[in-house]
């Protein structure tokens, strides 16, 4: 419990509260090499770190088995998001990846049921991650999900705070945020200049 509390305190005290919730996180190399492209799975996990770094850091929470739900859900509860759930060891074993999410990687596996979509393999897990508006005020957007876009919030495999055009919650790129900041700074400078001119006249 001390470890759970420590992780929660670290996250709750951060100014950049970026979060990834993965309900099918990979647990062993042998399980996912047997189901397809190991390189694609590695790229997917690496992208977690790259995207979090781009947005100022954050936290990845995940589980691949209902035995571990009680532990991981203690952390979820302490940071104010819903728990992981799901029907483990049941099909479908793949989760469709949202191509407009920051986590999209173009070399992922082709979905078993669709040649036009890309999937990540769940292997031993079809666990569900929390999604939508959370108790802590954050909004978790589907990144990968079982089924259709319409079912994504009910059957989300991976969610995050980083947003997606698909679900209408796109987070501005850091460069756009910088430009916005410069624009606001310019407005502030111009306003101060007018106020100063008024005082002098």
Short mmCIF file of C-alpha atoms in Angstrom, two decimals:
data_model
loop_
_atom_site.label_atom_id
_atom_site.label_comp_id
_atom_site.label_asym_id
_atom_site.label_seq_id
_atom_site.Cartn_x
_atom_site.Cartn_y
_atom_site.Cartn_z
CA UNK A 1 0.00 0.00 0.00
CA UNK A 2 2.91 2.36 0.67
CA UNK A 3 4.11 1.86 -2.91
CA UNK A 4 0.62 2.49 -4.29
CA UNK A 5 0.32 5.66 -2.21
CA UNK A 6 3.77 6.81 -3.31
CA UNK A 7 2.91 6.43 -6.99
CA UNK A 8 -0.40 8.24 -6.46
CA UNK A 9 1.23 11.08 -4.53
CA UNK A 10 3.83 11.51 -7.28
CA UNK A 11 1.12 11.71 -9.94
CA UNK A 12 -1.32 13.85 -7.97
CA UNK A 13 1.40 16.42 -7.24
CA UNK A 14 2.54 16.73 -10.86
CA UNK A 15 1.74 19.82 -12.90
CA UNK A 16 1.66 17.65 -16.06
CA UNK A 17 -0.88 14.92 -15.32
CA UNK A 18 -0.65 12.90 -18.52
CA UNK A 19 -1.97 9.37 -18.14
CA UNK A 20 -2.05 6.15 -20.17
CA UNK A 21 -4.29 3.30 -18.96
CA UNK A 22 -3.55 -0.03 -20.65
CA UNK A 23 -5.91 -2.95 -20.00
CA UNK A 24 -3.84 -5.42 -22.04
CA UNK A 25 -0.27 -4.46 -21.23
CA UNK A 26 2.31 -7.00 -22.39
CA UNK A 27 3.71 -9.30 -19.74
CA UNK A 28 6.02 -11.75 -21.49
CA UNK A 29 7.93 -11.91 -24.75
CA UNK A 30 6.98 -15.54 -25.38
CA UNK A 31 3.25 -14.77 -25.47
CA UNK A 32 3.41 -12.00 -28.00
CA UNK A 33 6.06 -13.45 -30.30
CA UNK A 34 3.76 -16.42 -30.81
CA UNK A 35 0.93 -14.17 -32.06
CA UNK A 36 2.68 -12.04 -34.62
CA UNK A 37 5.04 -9.15 -35.10
CA UNK A 38 7.14 -8.58 -31.99
CA UNK A 39 8.73 -5.49 -33.55
CA UNK A 40 5.34 -3.78 -33.89
CA UNK A 41 4.50 -4.45 -30.24
CA UNK A 42 7.86 -3.04 -29.16
CA UNK A 43 7.22 0.12 -31.18
CA UNK A 44 3.81 0.50 -29.55
CA UNK A 45 5.28 0.40 -26.04
CA UNK A 46 8.18 2.68 -27.02
CA UNK A 47 5.65 5.19 -28.31
CA UNK A 48 4.20 5.46 -24.80
CA UNK A 49 7.50 6.85 -23.54
CA UNK A 50 8.01 9.10 -26.55
CA UNK A 51 4.55 10.66 -26.36
CA UNK A 52 4.68 11.17 -22.59
CA UNK A 53 8.07 12.83 -23.01
CA UNK A 54 6.65 15.14 -25.69
CA UNK A 55 3.83 16.22 -23.38
CA UNK A 56 5.98 16.71 -20.28
CA UNK A 57 5.96 13.23 -18.74
CA UNK A 58 3.29 11.27 -16.92
CA UNK A 59 2.15 7.86 -15.77
CA UNK A 60 1.42 4.52 -17.48
CA UNK A 61 -0.88 2.17 -15.57
CA UNK A 62 -1.67 -1.28 -16.86
CA UNK A 63 -2.50 -4.89 -16.13
CA UNK A 64 -2.87 -8.04 -18.18
CA UNK A 65 -4.69 -10.29 -15.71
CA UNK A 66 -7.65 -10.03 -13.33
CA UNK A 67 -5.47 -11.39 -10.50
CA UNK A 68 -3.64 -8.06 -10.53
CA UNK A 69 -6.73 -5.86 -10.79
CA UNK A 70 -6.99 -5.33 -7.05
CA UNK A 71 -3.48 -3.90 -6.83
CA UNK A 72 -3.56 -1.68 -9.89
CA UNK A 73 -7.06 -0.49 -9.01
CA UNK A 74 -5.79 0.74 -5.64
CA UNK A 75 -3.62 3.19 -7.56
CA UNK A 76 -6.54 4.08 -9.84
CA UNK A 77 -8.69 4.83 -6.80
CA UNK A 78 -5.98 7.00 -5.20
CA UNK A 79 -5.62 9.16 -8.32
CA UNK A 80 -9.38 9.36 -8.92
CA UNK A 81 -9.96 7.25 -12.02
CA UNK A 82 -12.15 4.18 -12.58
CA UNK A 83 -10.69 0.70 -12.22
CA UNK A 84 -9.59 -1.85 -14.80
CA UNK A 85 -12.05 -4.65 -15.54
CA UNK A 86 -12.71 -7.25 -18.20
CA UNK A 87 -13.08 -10.83 -19.34
CA UNK A 88 -9.55 -12.14 -19.35
CA UNK A 89 -8.53 -15.03 -21.62
CA UNK A 90 -11.45 -14.51 -23.95
CA UNK A 91 -11.64 -13.29 -27.53
CA UNK A 92 -11.20 -10.96 -29.32
CA UNK A 93 -7.46 -11.04 -28.79
CA UNK A 94 -6.78 -7.88 -30.76
CA UNK A 95 -7.60 -4.24 -30.12
CA UNK A 96 -8.17 -1.84 -33.02
CA UNK A 97 -5.86 1.17 -32.84
CA UNK A 98 -7.27 4.65 -33.41
CA UNK A 99 -5.22 6.03 -36.36
CA UNK A 100 -5.76 9.62 -35.20
CA UNK A 101 -4.37 9.02 -31.72
CA UNK A 102 -0.84 10.22 -30.86
CA UNK A 103 -0.05 6.56 -30.13
CA UNK A 104 -0.72 5.33 -33.65
CA UNK A 105 2.22 3.41 -35.14
CA UNK A 106 2.01 2.66 -38.85
CA UNK A 107 3.70 -0.75 -38.67
CA UNK A 108 1.30 -2.47 -36.26
CA UNK A 109 -0.28 -5.80 -37.08
CA UNK A 110 -3.16 -6.01 -39.53
CA UNK A 111 -6.36 -6.84 -37.65
CA UNK A 112 -7.53 -10.44 -37.96
CA UNK A 113 -11.04 -9.30 -38.92
CA UNK A 114 -10.11 -6.32 -41.11
CA UNK A 115 -7.35 -5.68 -43.61
CA UNK A 116 -7.98 -1.92 -43.52
CA UNK A 117 -7.37 -1.46 -39.78
CA UNK A 118 -4.34 -1.97 -37.55
CA UNK A 119 -4.38 -3.78 -34.23
CA UNK A 120 -2.31 -4.50 -31.18
CA UNK A 121 -2.39 -8.06 -29.89
CA UNK A 122 -3.96 -8.61 -26.48
CA UNK A 123 -2.53 -12.12 -26.27
CA UNK A 124 -3.69 -13.28 -22.83
CA UNK A 125 -5.91 -10.33 -22.06
CA UNK A 126 -8.99 -8.46 -23.18
CA UNK A 127 -9.05 -6.28 -20.11
CA UNK A 128 -10.85 -2.95 -20.24
CA UNK A 129 -9.31 0.37 -19.25
CA UNK A 130 -11.24 3.29 -17.73
CA UNK A 131 -12.59 5.81 -20.25
CA UNK A 132 -14.55 9.04 -20.42
CA UNK A 133 -14.82 11.67 -17.68
CA UNK A 134 -13.16 10.55 -14.45
CA UNK A 135 -13.72 11.48 -10.82
CA UNK A 136 -10.49 13.53 -10.80
CA UNK A 137 -11.83 15.67 -13.68
CA UNK A 138 -9.62 14.15 -16.37
CA UNK A 139 -11.07 12.79 -19.60
CA UNK A 140 -9.67 9.47 -20.84
CA UNK A 141 -10.01 8.94 -24.58
CA UNK A 142 -9.92 5.50 -26.27
CA UNK A 143 -6.62 4.75 -27.98
CA UNK A 144 -7.31 1.09 -28.79
CA UNK A 145 -10.58 -0.76 -28.41
CA UNK A 146 -12.51 -3.96 -29.11
CA UNK A 147 -15.29 -3.56 -31.64
CA UNK A 148 -16.44 -0.44 -33.47
CA UNK A 149 -15.91 3.26 -32.81
CA UNK A 150 -19.45 3.35 -31.40
CA UNK A 151 -18.48 0.68 -28.85
CA UNK A 152 -15.06 2.14 -28.06
CA UNK A 153 -15.92 3.74 -24.71
CA UNK A 154 -17.56 0.51 -23.50
CA UNK A 155 -14.80 -1.78 -24.71
CA UNK A 156 -11.69 0.35 -24.48
CA UNK A 157 -8.42 -1.61 -24.27
CA UNK A 158 -6.13 1.42 -23.95
CA UNK A 159 -7.07 4.99 -23.05
CA UNK A 160 -5.17 8.19 -22.39
CA UNK A 161 -5.49 11.87 -21.56
CA UNK A 162 -3.64 12.84 -24.76
CA UNK A 163 -6.77 12.92 -26.90
CA UNK A 164 -7.76 11.98 -30.45
CA UNK A 165 -9.43 13.67 -33.40
CA UNK A 166 -11.61 10.55 -33.81
CA UNK A 167 -13.28 11.13 -30.45
CA UNK A 168 -13.28 14.92 -30.53
CA UNK A 169 -10.76 15.37 -27.72
CA UNK A 170 -7.58 16.27 -29.57
CA UNK A 171 -4.91 17.88 -27.40
CA UNK A 172 -2.96 20.67 -29.19
CA UNK A 173 0.57 19.82 -30.23
CA UNK A 174 3.25 21.38 -27.99
CA UNK A 175 4.27 23.66 -30.89
CA UNK A 176 0.68 24.89 -31.18
CA UNK A 177 0.57 25.51 -27.43
CA UNK A 178 3.79 27.52 -27.71
CA UNK A 179 2.31 29.64 -30.51
CA UNK A 180 -0.85 30.15 -28.46
CA UNK A 181 1.29 31.26 -25.52
CA UNK A 182 3.18 33.73 -27.69
CA UNK A 183 -0.10 35.05 -29.05
CA UNK A 184 -1.51 35.57 -25.56
CA UNK A 185 1.75 37.20 -24.46
CA UNK A 186 1.51 39.57 -27.44
CA UNK A 187 -2.07 40.48 -26.52
CA UNK A 188 -0.99 41.11 -22.92
CA UNK A 189 1.92 43.31 -24.04
CA UNK A 190 -0.31 45.27 -26.40
CA UNK A 191 -2.89 45.79 -23.65
CA UNK A 192 -0.25 47.01 -21.20
CA UNK A 193 1.07 49.38 -23.84
CA UNK A 194 -2.42 50.88 -24.34
CA UNK A 195 -2.95 51.19 -20.58
CA UNK A 196 0.45 52.91 -20.25
CA UNK A 197 -0.38 55.29 -23.11
CA UNK A 198 -3.73 56.15 -21.52
CA UNK A 199 -2.05 56.99 -18.20
CA UNK A 200 0.52 59.23 -19.87
CA UNK A 201 -2.14 61.17 -21.78
#
